Amino acid sequence: MTEHPTSFERPGGADPADPRGALLHTSTPSRPSGGAGLPAQARTGEPPGTSTSRAKGKDPAGTPVKPDTAGGSEHSQPSAAEPDTHRPRPSPDGIPAQPGGAEVSDAAAKERRTGQGLPSGGPMPMRRDGDRLRFVGAATRRIARGIDLDEIVMGLCRATVPTFSDAILVYLRDPLPVGDERPTGPVVLRLRRTDRIPEERDTENGFMPAIQPEQPSELSAVTAELCEVRPGGALNEVLRGVRPVFADSPAARAALPELLGEGGELIVPAGQRAILAPLRGRRRVIGAALFLRRPERMAFEADDLLVAAQLATHSALGIDKAVLYGREAYIADELQRTMLPETLPRPTGVRLASRYLPAAETARVGGDWYDAIPLPGSRVALVVGDVMGHSMTSAAIMGQLRTTAQTLAGLDLPPQEVLHHLDEQAQRLGTDRMATCLYAVYDPVSHRITIANAGHPPPVLLHLGGRAEVLRVPPGAPIGVGGVDFEAVELDAPAGATLLLYTDGLVESRLRDVWTGIEQLREKLAAVAQLTGPDHPPPLEALCDEVLDMLGPGDRDDDIALLAARFDGIAPSDVAYWFLDPEDSAPGQARRLARRALARWGMEDMSDSVELLVSEVVTNAVRYASRPVTLRLLRTDVLRCEVGDDVPQLPRLRQARATDEGGRGLYLVNRLARRWGATRLSTGKVVWFELNRG
């Protein structure tokens, strides 16, 4: 709940077109501008016989006008000395007639027209229906400007205080219902916001201190921020009635203690100086607003109930739309977030960093994506793609293509084959489903990278010495065209180099073409590398931030996905690789080779565990293999062992029975290893496990 004292914006009077409303704050009202259809107002302080130029028989240009002998001009006002001859207007059905009618005295009519006799510094009453219409129009425009919930509620408060009321309390359901959903549980109202006129004003700027009321009027008297609407209670009946009611009505008097809490009714002045207006949305009441005037101010009139109803209706419908918009934005944001990787993996021999920027804060969905997928043999697949469009459909298609790419990567297909299957998948999704994609596979052992491109901007490689080059990769056709062959190239990936994959939103905009942006990106990377020196590559996270800083004010026309990979590689001295014939002697030979490698690396304390696990995995491999079995040990931050064979069936962990003579190998691996797994290859499979280094 927030409380905001509202200060006067115009010491000398408020313009009727001002968003704060049509009422004036001093005894000198400002004259409406222009329109012949607006009624002229007598100036405050003029003698009773004084009238406007139109009443004297002249138009605004000074041309004499023939007076209307039947009762004055259509737009003329009776002078202050004449009795008010306006006939009371019939009230619409269901709306109570304004009290007094034609029996209002001349003095009261003069007071209502000119504001004389009212305390200075307070809002004047609305003199005519035109004033109310202008105020309602200005207030609803101000409320309609809000997009989210807080802006709409603040617009309601600022439009009504101090023009229509001296204070306002806004209650909303907690939680607010969304759309057609039916909330469960009791209806609870929460005090969302309060606004009031400041108790003391700055006399140096022309504001007079407010007259102290005879009874407490501070909003701090509200003791309950939460209110449960009891079924069948007085508050429930008022909310069900939908129409605003005066606080002195029997129904409102019974409902206010329930709404405001214990002692809260002390803030409600006596008489018709408070209006309780239910806020009804499209399908249900979503809250209530309480408009208050101080005891020294003029009381609300019956026509003010119509004003309160208009304000409540526009505010409630705006809140309904804001809640729906917020839910849609939340769904879109969650969809986009779940489509992108929550965290990046930490494969051996490469470090990764990423960034994603939506095209706009109000439309966070798009078709850009990135991914890093660990592959057998300590390799890693780097993917970046861009689906055309910035809609929920683009995000959904992006999610399907990303899932397809992950599945194809798990099959260890070559990059060009992955793009070929993605192209077929895009055609199955629809004839107009177009996307660009770049798929690269990095091998830290061979220090090589294989890249295939489908209409995507080429990657940029930043070398350790600070030189940045745009890699020459065949552009290829976008995914979804169909009938196109994709080509892969294999390039060197030296240790210490950084590969930058990105979408076209980073380098292309309305102010520059894609190749100009790529050249600026290359220069930016080279400049950043110069800051850290030729022997030290720039930190990945800082490098990504510096790359995004190259975007200018007009360069955010598209989503941006950025994936940076720092190639550390695995040194040849940290790799041991052997081929074993599929014979019964292979497990013993594997134990001896592993023992020698560990002794060379100074890791003899791990020999027992490594020999046991290597023997079990190799035994399972040679039992079914028909070709040589591969054994590879990798020394990084962990010790990794990989055993490959030509059998595509993956092993499954199972619990061996007491009478079984085998079936306990993977059980031992699962208990002793830090991690383990099996991956199917195009030529067979690889079973691997990792052990923490002592």
XYZ file of C-alpha atoms in Angstrom:
694
model
C 0.000 0.000 0.000
C 1.376 3.400 -0.915
C 0.215 6.811 0.292
C 1.002 9.846 -1.812
C 0.098 13.413 -0.859
C -0.929 15.271 -3.986
C 0.130 18.892 -4.398
C -1.610 21.500 -6.494
C -0.080 21.925 -9.921
C -1.619 25.289 -10.852
C -1.689 27.870 -8.020
C -3.729 30.270 -10.089
C -6.348 27.847 -11.330
C -6.594 24.663 -13.391
C -7.377 24.429 -17.049
C -10.558 22.419 -17.753
C -8.576 20.381 -20.245
C -5.909 19.629 -17.672
C -5.710 15.919 -16.865
C -6.272 16.748 -13.224
C -9.874 17.679 -14.113
C -12.136 20.629 -14.785
C -12.421 22.073 -11.267
C -10.631 25.211 -10.175
C -8.566 25.461 -7.043
C -8.970 29.203 -6.332
C -11.712 31.746 -6.543
C -10.540 32.873 -10.022
C -11.438 30.319 -12.652
C -9.648 30.215 -15.966
C -11.769 30.802 -19.044
C -12.352 27.958 -21.476
C -10.467 28.440 -24.709
C -12.045 28.759 -28.050
C -15.057 26.532 -28.753
C -18.373 28.208 -29.355
C -20.130 25.171 -27.911
C -18.679 25.732 -24.388
C -20.783 27.924 -22.045
C -19.191 31.220 -21.034
C -18.607 31.701 -17.325
C -19.006 34.893 -15.291
C -15.758 36.077 -13.760
C -15.465 35.898 -10.024
C -15.437 39.249 -8.293
C -17.250 41.248 -11.037
C -20.187 43.408 -10.013
C -23.623 41.864 -10.378
C -24.495 43.773 -13.521
C -21.301 42.834 -15.379
C -21.507 40.274 -18.158
C -19.328 38.983 -20.942
C -18.891 40.577 -24.345
C -21.317 38.075 -25.847
C -23.956 39.081 -23.296
C -23.422 42.728 -24.326
C -24.312 41.860 -27.879
C -20.850 41.357 -29.383
C -19.150 38.274 -30.703
C -15.507 37.509 -29.812
C -14.341 39.698 -32.691
C -16.346 42.690 -31.448
C -19.136 42.519 -34.058
C -22.575 43.438 -32.694
C -24.889 40.485 -32.341
C -28.665 40.738 -32.296
C -29.870 39.761 -28.849
C -32.251 36.879 -28.441
C -35.416 38.443 -27.124
C -36.838 35.067 -26.181
C -34.333 34.472 -23.446
C -30.782 35.298 -24.515
C -28.235 33.723 -26.812
C -27.789 29.991 -26.913
C -24.389 30.362 -25.256
C -25.138 33.297 -22.929
C -25.125 33.141 -19.122
C -27.684 34.957 -16.908
C -26.043 37.765 -15.000
C -25.287 37.362 -11.337
C -28.115 39.732 -10.403
C -30.785 37.809 -12.278
C -32.468 34.708 -10.958
C -31.306 31.380 -12.402
C -33.970 30.551 -14.955
C -32.481 27.235 -16.040
C -35.031 24.480 -15.836
C -34.079 21.293 -13.949
C -33.101 18.574 -16.366
C -34.838 15.229 -16.132
C -32.618 12.550 -14.613
C -31.928 9.330 -16.493
C -33.740 6.231 -15.392
C -32.210 4.762 -12.296
C -30.181 7.886 -11.422
C -31.412 9.909 -8.462
C -32.366 13.482 -9.254
C -30.089 16.241 -8.073
C -31.461 17.612 -4.796
C -32.846 21.074 -4.806
C -33.937 21.190 -8.438
C -35.589 24.486 -9.405
C -36.084 25.471 -5.774
C -32.456 26.541 -5.382
C -32.309 30.113 -4.117
C -30.712 32.960 -6.016
C -27.884 33.153 -3.500
C -27.193 29.426 -3.791
C -27.271 29.665 -7.590
C -24.803 32.533 -7.519
C -22.568 30.598 -5.134
C -22.577 27.529 -7.385
C -21.843 29.548 -10.523
C -19.099 31.792 -9.147
C -17.658 29.859 -6.223
C -18.180 32.787 -3.864
C -18.752 31.809 -0.296
C -16.576 28.694 -0.476
C -13.399 28.277 1.575
C -10.324 29.346 -0.361
C -7.832 26.740 -1.451
C -10.320 23.910 -1.966
C -11.739 22.399 -5.118
C -14.795 24.193 -6.434
C -17.972 22.259 -7.111
C -18.762 21.285 -10.663
C -21.092 24.054 -11.813
C -22.710 22.400 -14.809
C -22.991 19.140 -16.653
C -20.398 20.427 -19.121
C -17.857 20.725 -16.329
C -18.483 17.145 -15.304
C -18.198 15.927 -18.875
C -14.903 17.751 -19.367
C -13.568 16.413 -16.086
C -14.616 12.838 -16.844
C -13.067 13.082 -20.311
C -9.757 14.386 -18.954
C -9.722 11.863 -16.103
C -10.474 8.851 -18.309
C -7.772 9.921 -20.745
C -5.309 10.031 -17.895
C -6.379 6.619 -16.644
C -6.213 5.162 -20.169
C -2.592 6.254 -20.534
C -1.532 3.636 -18.005
C -0.259 0.293 -19.256
C 0.497 -1.673 -16.124
C -1.510 -1.972 -12.928
C 0.374 0.644 -10.908
C 0.130 3.254 -13.659
C -3.647 2.836 -13.955
C -4.225 3.068 -10.214
C -1.939 6.087 -9.983
C -3.787 7.685 -12.907
C -7.094 7.274 -11.069
C -5.665 8.853 -7.916
C -3.973 11.760 -9.680
C -7.054 12.486 -11.795
C -9.390 12.703 -8.808
C -7.233 14.344 -6.119
C -7.679 17.273 -5.544
C -10.066 17.965 -8.424
C -12.895 15.643 -7.480
C -12.043 14.675 -3.912
C -9.583 15.537 -1.174
C -8.482 11.930 -0.703
C -8.969 8.531 -2.266
C -8.426 4.941 -1.162
C -8.170 2.197 -3.778
C -8.736 -1.449 -2.827
C -8.072 -4.344 -5.205
C -8.614 -8.075 -4.923
C -5.641 -10.093 -3.759
C -4.838 -11.933 -5.905
C -6.427 -10.279 -8.912
C -8.337 -12.752 -11.111
C -7.003 -13.172 -14.629
C -9.345 -13.509 -17.593
C -12.090 -16.087 -17.146
C -10.450 -18.018 -14.331
C -12.576 -18.541 -11.253
C -10.637 -17.748 -8.079
C -10.932 -20.214 -5.241
C -11.210 -19.253 -1.626
C -12.650 -16.121 0.005
C -12.544 -12.712 -1.661
C -9.806 -10.576 -0.096
C -9.324 -6.859 -0.768
C -5.932 -5.223 -0.269
C -5.409 -1.477 0.131
C -3.388 -0.775 -3.010
C -2.871 2.984 -2.912
C -3.994 6.151 -1.151
C -3.678 9.777 -2.233
C -4.578 12.941 -0.350
C -4.156 16.718 -0.410
C -1.215 17.826 1.758
C -2.311 19.072 5.145
C -0.013 22.115 4.957
C 0.859 24.110 1.879
C 3.703 26.431 1.007
C 2.551 30.002 1.715
C 5.527 31.460 -0.163
C 4.210 30.000 -3.403
C 0.701 31.297 -2.879
C -0.848 28.347 -1.065
C -2.753 28.881 2.163
C -2.739 26.440 5.072
C -5.671 24.066 4.977
C -8.453 24.494 7.512
C -8.145 21.799 10.138
C -11.206 19.515 10.151
C -13.245 19.019 13.252
C -12.691 15.246 13.175
C -9.747 13.043 12.162
C -9.230 12.859 8.432
C -5.740 11.361 8.123
C -5.550 8.278 5.947
C -3.154 6.821 8.487
C -6.253 6.045 10.548
C -6.814 3.070 8.263
C -5.630 0.149 10.354
C -6.314 -2.789 8.011
C -4.637 -3.227 4.660
C -6.362 -6.563 4.087
C -10.106 -7.053 4.205
C -11.942 -10.342 3.725
C -15.343 -9.884 2.108
C -17.700 -12.100 4.039
C -20.428 -13.806 1.987
C -23.748 -12.185 2.785
C -22.060 -9.295 4.626
C -22.779 -5.610 4.156
C -19.636 -5.012 2.089
C -20.453 -7.927 -0.160
C -23.931 -6.496 -0.823
C -22.522 -3.069 -1.727
C -19.980 -4.620 -4.109
C -22.662 -6.757 -5.718
C -24.790 -3.649 -6.259
C -22.042 -2.264 -8.559
C -23.390 1.329 -8.362
C -21.525 3.916 -6.242
C -23.264 4.924 -3.026
C -22.868 7.772 -0.561
C -21.122 6.800 2.638
C -24.037 8.027 4.746
C -26.420 5.515 3.187
C -27.423 2.600 5.464
C -25.681 0.007 3.261
C -22.428 1.982 3.132
C -22.456 2.747 6.876
C -22.586 -0.979 7.544
C -19.954 -1.816 4.924
C -17.284 0.809 5.757
C -16.178 -0.699 9.114
C -15.701 -4.021 7.364
C -13.670 -2.376 4.599
C -11.562 0.067 6.631
C -11.007 -2.029 9.705
C -11.299 -1.106 13.343
C -11.307 2.661 13.737
C -11.106 3.213 10.019
C -14.539 4.793 9.840
C -13.079 7.851 11.608
C -11.592 9.063 8.334
C -15.040 9.246 6.709
C -16.569 12.745 7.125
C -20.213 13.137 8.044
C -22.858 13.827 5.428
C -22.524 13.187 1.718
C -18.763 13.778 1.676
C -17.706 10.226 0.825
C -18.573 7.926 -2.067
C -17.934 4.186 -2.078
C -17.620 2.976 -5.680
C -17.187 -0.723 -6.561
C -14.630 -1.416 -9.305
C -16.226 -3.886 -11.699
C -14.186 -5.394 -14.512
C -15.418 -7.411 -17.450
C -16.886 -10.260 -15.418
C -16.608 -9.537 -11.705
C -15.955 -6.881 -9.085
C -12.204 -6.541 -8.635
C -12.050 -3.877 -5.942
C -13.474 -0.638 -4.560
C -12.577 3.056 -4.452
C -13.483 5.444 -1.624
C -13.632 9.153 -2.522
C -13.448 11.553 0.452
C -13.992 15.270 0.937
C -13.088 17.117 4.111
C -15.905 18.362 6.357
C -15.226 22.005 5.491
C -15.632 21.315 1.763
C -18.853 21.257 -0.180
C -20.568 17.874 -0.055
C -20.901 15.587 -3.057
C -24.020 15.960 -5.171
C -26.159 13.264 -6.704
C -24.616 13.837 -10.129
C -21.203 13.124 -8.622
C -22.306 9.506 -8.321
C -22.303 9.405 -12.121
C -18.758 10.793 -12.156
C -17.616 8.208 -9.621
C -19.262 5.449 -11.647
C -17.454 6.535 -14.814
C -14.109 6.708 -13.034
C -14.642 3.311 -11.411
C -15.714 1.667 -14.666
C -12.793 2.987 -16.719
C -10.312 2.118 -13.970
C -11.663 -1.407 -13.517
C -11.618 -2.162 -17.239
C -8.087 -0.770 -17.479
C -6.980 -2.919 -14.545
C -8.551 -5.967 -16.171
C -6.648 -5.333 -19.382
C -3.419 -4.627 -17.502
C -3.701 -7.943 -15.647
C -4.354 -9.796 -18.906
C -1.440 -8.010 -20.574
C 0.812 -8.809 -17.646
C -0.162 -12.477 -17.798
C 0.494 -12.627 -21.549
C 3.846 -10.896 -21.096
C 4.705 -13.345 -18.298
C 3.774 -16.342 -20.455
C 5.791 -15.006 -23.384
C 8.774 -14.288 -21.147
C 8.605 -17.735 -19.561
C 8.330 -19.334 -22.999
C 11.380 -17.448 -24.236
C 13.339 -18.206 -21.083
C 12.606 -21.931 -21.148
C 13.469 -22.133 -24.845
C 16.981 -20.843 -24.144
C 19.528 -22.771 -22.046
C 19.197 -21.935 -18.382
C 22.905 -22.539 -17.772
C 25.774 -23.336 -20.086
C 27.673 -26.614 -19.669
C 31.327 -26.736 -18.666
C 32.901 -29.079 -21.180
C 36.547 -30.011 -21.028
C 38.948 -27.703 -22.858
C 36.544 -24.812 -23.568
C 34.999 -21.958 -21.594
C 31.656 -20.445 -22.578
C 29.733 -17.197 -22.076
C 26.481 -15.993 -23.602
C 24.103 -13.054 -23.828
C 20.536 -12.632 -25.048
C 18.811 -9.274 -25.611
C 15.194 -9.028 -26.801
C 14.243 -6.505 -29.448
C 12.192 -4.513 -26.895
C 11.209 -4.755 -23.247
C 7.531 -4.859 -24.193
C 8.024 -7.754 -26.643
C 10.512 -10.162 -25.118
C 9.774 -13.045 -27.477
C 11.749 -13.790 -30.589
C 13.327 -16.501 -32.660
C 17.009 -16.147 -31.724
C 18.670 -18.964 -29.815
C 22.059 -20.366 -28.857
C 23.186 -23.654 -27.388
C 26.260 -25.601 -26.289
C 25.950 -29.400 -26.350
C 28.635 -31.742 -24.932
C 29.575 -34.534 -27.344
C 31.507 -37.786 -26.958
C 35.277 -37.522 -26.886
C 35.233 -34.264 -24.854
C 33.977 -32.388 -27.898
C 31.311 -29.700 -27.777
C 28.769 -28.516 -30.339
C 28.215 -24.744 -30.562
C 24.921 -23.650 -32.124
C 23.393 -20.257 -32.836
C 20.249 -19.647 -34.900
C 17.621 -17.096 -35.798
C 13.996 -17.770 -36.783
C 12.319 -15.003 -38.738
C 9.868 -12.844 -36.773
C 9.373 -11.608 -33.196
C 6.211 -13.385 -32.165
C 5.095 -16.315 -30.047
C 5.070 -18.397 -33.224
C 8.729 -17.569 -33.860
C 9.617 -18.537 -30.304
C 7.692 -21.819 -30.608
C 9.417 -22.712 -33.892
C 12.753 -21.783 -32.362
C 12.089 -24.196 -29.498
C 11.287 -27.024 -31.899
C 14.415 -26.423 -33.975
C 16.583 -26.205 -30.872
C 15.189 -29.499 -29.582
C 15.780 -31.102 -32.972
C 19.369 -29.820 -33.001
C 19.997 -31.306 -29.555
C 18.632 -34.673 -30.673
C 20.753 -34.674 -33.827
C 23.826 -33.679 -31.836
C 23.246 -36.640 -29.536
C 23.506 -38.886 -32.599
C 26.957 -37.401 -33.271
C 26.095 -36.476 -36.852
C 28.441 -34.243 -38.852
C 27.522 -30.516 -38.869
C 26.330 -30.549 -42.487
C 24.040 -33.507 -41.742
C 22.594 -31.716 -38.733
C 21.687 -28.715 -40.901
C 20.189 -30.994 -43.524
C 17.835 -32.597 -40.977
C 16.971 -29.192 -39.524
C 16.014 -28.066 -43.027
C 13.684 -31.040 -43.388
C 12.160 -30.374 -39.963
C 11.497 -26.717 -40.864
C 9.702 -27.794 -44.039
C 7.515 -30.148 -42.030
C 6.546 -27.270 -39.733
C 5.320 -25.131 -42.644
C 6.243 -23.722 -46.014
C 7.103 -20.275 -44.608
C 9.198 -21.418 -41.627
C 12.579 -19.885 -42.403
C 15.618 -19.714 -40.143
C 19.359 -19.260 -40.270
C 21.713 -21.439 -38.255
C 25.402 -22.001 -37.687
C 26.561 -25.347 -36.245
C 30.163 -25.906 -35.123
C 31.918 -28.828 -33.399
C 35.096 -28.167 -31.408
C 37.554 -30.943 -30.579
C 39.901 -29.904 -27.740
C 42.250 -32.823 -28.354
C 42.963 -32.118 -32.023
C 42.489 -28.327 -31.620
C 40.242 -28.273 -34.662
C 36.747 -26.958 -35.296
C 34.282 -28.058 -37.971
C 31.681 -25.486 -39.057
C 28.600 -25.655 -41.314
C 26.482 -22.613 -42.103
C 22.866 -22.136 -43.228
C 22.543 -18.494 -44.271
C 23.915 -17.150 -40.976
C 26.470 -14.331 -40.478
C 30.003 -15.768 -40.317
C 31.713 -16.185 -36.928
C 34.663 -14.070 -35.811
C 37.799 -15.657 -34.328
C 39.895 -13.560 -31.937
C 43.446 -14.901 -31.725
C 45.619 -14.746 -28.627
C 47.824 -12.013 -30.072
C 44.864 -9.668 -30.590
C 44.167 -10.298 -34.266
C 40.482 -10.734 -35.130
C 39.445 -12.426 -38.347
C 36.124 -13.214 -39.960
C 36.170 -16.939 -40.742
C 35.610 -17.927 -44.344
C 32.635 -20.248 -44.078
C 30.374 -21.154 -47.017
C 27.180 -19.119 -46.447
C 24.691 -21.796 -47.517
C 20.932 -21.320 -47.839
C 18.603 -20.649 -44.892
C 16.856 -23.536 -43.193
C 13.439 -24.147 -44.682
C 14.360 -23.522 -48.333
C 14.690 -27.231 -49.075
C 16.704 -29.101 -51.674
C 20.005 -27.430 -50.721
C 23.243 -29.168 -49.812
C 25.224 -27.796 -46.888
C 29.004 -27.762 -46.807
C 31.279 -28.031 -43.765
C 34.810 -26.707 -43.367
C 37.454 -27.733 -40.823
C 39.652 -24.994 -39.380
C 42.362 -24.621 -36.770
C 41.223 -23.630 -33.256
C 44.448 -22.647 -31.455
C 44.582 -22.568 -27.668
C 43.763 -19.156 -26.246
C 41.627 -18.121 -29.222
C 38.012 -16.984 -28.794
C 35.223 -17.816 -31.223
C 32.251 -15.440 -31.318
C 28.924 -16.675 -32.680
C 26.083 -14.144 -32.956
C 22.794 -13.365 -34.706
C 22.286 -10.604 -37.241
C 20.673 -8.294 -34.685
C 24.173 -7.508 -33.410
C 25.595 -6.340 -36.736
C 22.600 -5.243 -38.832
C 20.150 -2.383 -38.318
C 18.395 0.406 -40.164
C 21.550 2.506 -39.883
C 24.091 -0.007 -41.234
C 24.233 -3.080 -43.426
C 25.364 -6.464 -42.190
C 28.902 -6.356 -43.608
C 29.555 -2.920 -42.136
C 28.408 -4.246 -38.782
C 30.640 -7.324 -39.069
C 33.653 -5.113 -39.763
C 32.805 -2.943 -36.750
C 32.527 -6.087 -34.635
C 35.924 -7.286 -35.803
C 37.483 -3.926 -34.971
C 35.795 -3.888 -31.582
C 37.182 -7.315 -30.683
C 40.667 -6.306 -31.757
C 40.468 -3.118 -29.691
C 39.340 -5.011 -26.587
C 42.153 -7.553 -27.021
C 44.723 -4.748 -27.108
C 43.706 -3.704 -23.594
C 44.746 -7.035 -22.056
C 47.977 -7.436 -23.988
C 49.179 -10.015 -26.497
C 49.746 -12.785 -23.933
C 46.437 -12.666 -22.081
C 43.024 -13.060 -23.739
C 40.264 -10.769 -22.457
C 37.857 -12.259 -19.900
C 34.838 -13.797 -21.594
C 32.137 -12.037 -19.583
C 33.750 -8.639 -19.990
C 34.283 -9.344 -23.692
C 30.554 -10.022 -24.175
C 29.656 -6.798 -22.400
C 32.091 -4.808 -24.530
C 30.659 -6.312 -27.702
C 27.134 -5.287 -26.718
C 28.370 -1.755 -25.987
C 28.975 -1.256 -29.695
C 25.208 -1.030 -30.201
C 23.974 2.493 -30.815
C 20.548 4.029 -30.014
C 19.099 2.933 -33.369
C 20.736 -0.495 -33.510
C 18.140 -2.477 -31.502
C 15.846 -3.515 -34.336
C 16.148 -7.263 -33.718
C 16.836 -9.826 -31.030
C 20.468 -10.507 -30.238
C 21.930 -13.883 -29.275
C 25.633 -14.063 -28.511
C 27.783 -17.113 -27.716
C 31.500 -16.791 -26.970
C 33.804 -19.845 -26.679
C 37.366 -19.642 -25.341
C 39.458 -22.552 -26.659
C 41.779 -23.884 -23.959
C 42.215 -27.298 -25.553
C 43.856 -30.325 -24.040
C 47.627 -30.609 -24.320
C 48.981 -33.765 -26.040
C 50.894 -34.616 -22.876
C 47.568 -34.909 -21.033
C 46.122 -37.476 -23.477
C 46.774 -41.231 -23.586
C 45.182 -43.210 -26.437
C 45.295 -46.917 -27.325
C 43.646 -49.517 -29.578
C 42.824 -52.898 -28.018
C 41.964 -56.058 -29.925
C 38.636 -57.591 -28.872
C 40.232 -60.541 -27.096
C 40.067 -62.012 -23.620
C 43.445 -60.474 -22.796
C 42.187 -56.917 -23.517
C 41.043 -56.119 -19.940
C 44.435 -57.028 -18.458
C 46.247 -55.031 -21.121
C 43.987 -52.036 -20.407
C 44.849 -52.188 -16.694
C 48.600 -52.173 -17.408
C 48.342 -49.253 -19.869
C 46.246 -47.205 -17.430
C 48.740 -47.896 -14.610
C 51.667 -46.644 -16.711
C 49.810 -43.460 -17.734
C 48.918 -42.654 -14.150
C 52.499 -43.194 -13.053
C 53.679 -40.804 -15.783
C 51.227 -38.156 -14.553
C 52.082 -38.675 -10.882
C 48.640 -40.019 -10.029
C 49.577 -43.441 -8.637
C 47.153 -43.040 -5.732
C 44.260 -43.428 -8.192
C 45.568 -46.656 -9.772
C 43.358 -49.091 -7.871
C 40.077 -47.315 -8.688
C 41.022 -46.605 -12.309
C 42.230 -50.164 -13.001
C 39.057 -51.661 -11.529
C 36.687 -49.463 -13.542
C 38.688 -49.671 -16.781
C 38.736 -53.462 -16.498
C 34.950 -53.637 -16.067
C 34.146 -51.273 -18.984
C 36.636 -52.896 -21.375
C 35.331 -56.355 -20.453
C 31.798 -55.314 -21.472
C 33.123 -53.810 -24.716
C 35.171 -56.789 -25.936
C 32.354 -59.208 -25.161
C 30.318 -57.931 -28.127
C 32.759 -55.933 -30.267
C 34.015 -57.216 -33.616
C 36.534 -54.404 -34.222
C 39.337 -52.951 -32.111
C 38.250 -51.215 -28.904
C 39.560 -47.729 -28.171
C 40.775 -46.624 -24.737
C 41.559 -42.979 -23.984
C 42.560 -41.237 -20.747
C 42.311 -37.435 -20.447
C 43.941 -35.494 -17.626
C 42.216 -32.152 -17.006
C 40.669 -30.890 -13.777
C 39.317 -34.448 -13.541
C 40.505 -37.792 -14.869
C 38.298 -38.943 -17.737
C 38.307 -42.428 -19.232
C 36.580 -43.244 -22.564
C 36.068 -46.728 -24.015
C 34.651 -46.999 -27.544
C 33.438 -49.985 -29.563
C 31.447 -50.690 -32.725
C 28.261 -51.905 -30.983
C 25.475 -49.269 -31.063
C 23.439 -50.725 -28.174
C 23.875 -48.649 -25.030
C 24.489 -50.405 -21.699
C 21.867 -50.077 -18.995
C 22.400 -50.074 -15.256
C 20.581 -52.952 -13.535
C 20.644 -54.647 -10.163
C 22.271 -58.086 -10.394
C 20.711 -60.976 -8.492
C 22.655 -62.895 -5.869
C 22.988 -65.912 -8.157
C 24.257 -63.911 -11.176
C 27.935 -64.258 -12.067
C 28.017 -60.963 -13.994
C 26.104 -57.722 -14.422
C 27.889 -55.810 -11.651
C 30.346 -53.820 -13.789
C 28.193 -50.729 -14.346
C 27.034 -50.939 -10.744
C 30.652 -50.505 -9.614
C 31.164 -47.657 -12.100
C 28.056 -45.912 -10.804
C 29.224 -46.212 -7.177
C 32.864 -45.218 -7.595
C 32.864 -42.712 -10.461
C 32.098 -39.014 -10.139
C 30.045 -39.153 -13.323
C 29.534 -41.669 -16.078
C 27.509 -42.069 -19.251
C 27.184 -43.690 -22.645
C 26.717 -41.997 -26.027
C 25.781 -43.582 -29.315
C 27.997 -42.731 -32.304
C 27.515 -43.222 -36.016
C 30.134 -46.005 -35.793
C 29.151 -47.491 -32.409
C 29.186 -46.049 -28.902
C 31.426 -44.583 -26.215
C 31.165 -45.391 -22.507
C 32.948 -42.881 -20.271
C 33.441 -42.091 -16.607
C 35.161 -39.361 -14.605
C 37.057 -39.484 -11.306
C 38.066 -36.591 -9.105
C 41.789 -36.027 -8.955
C 43.313 -36.573 -5.543
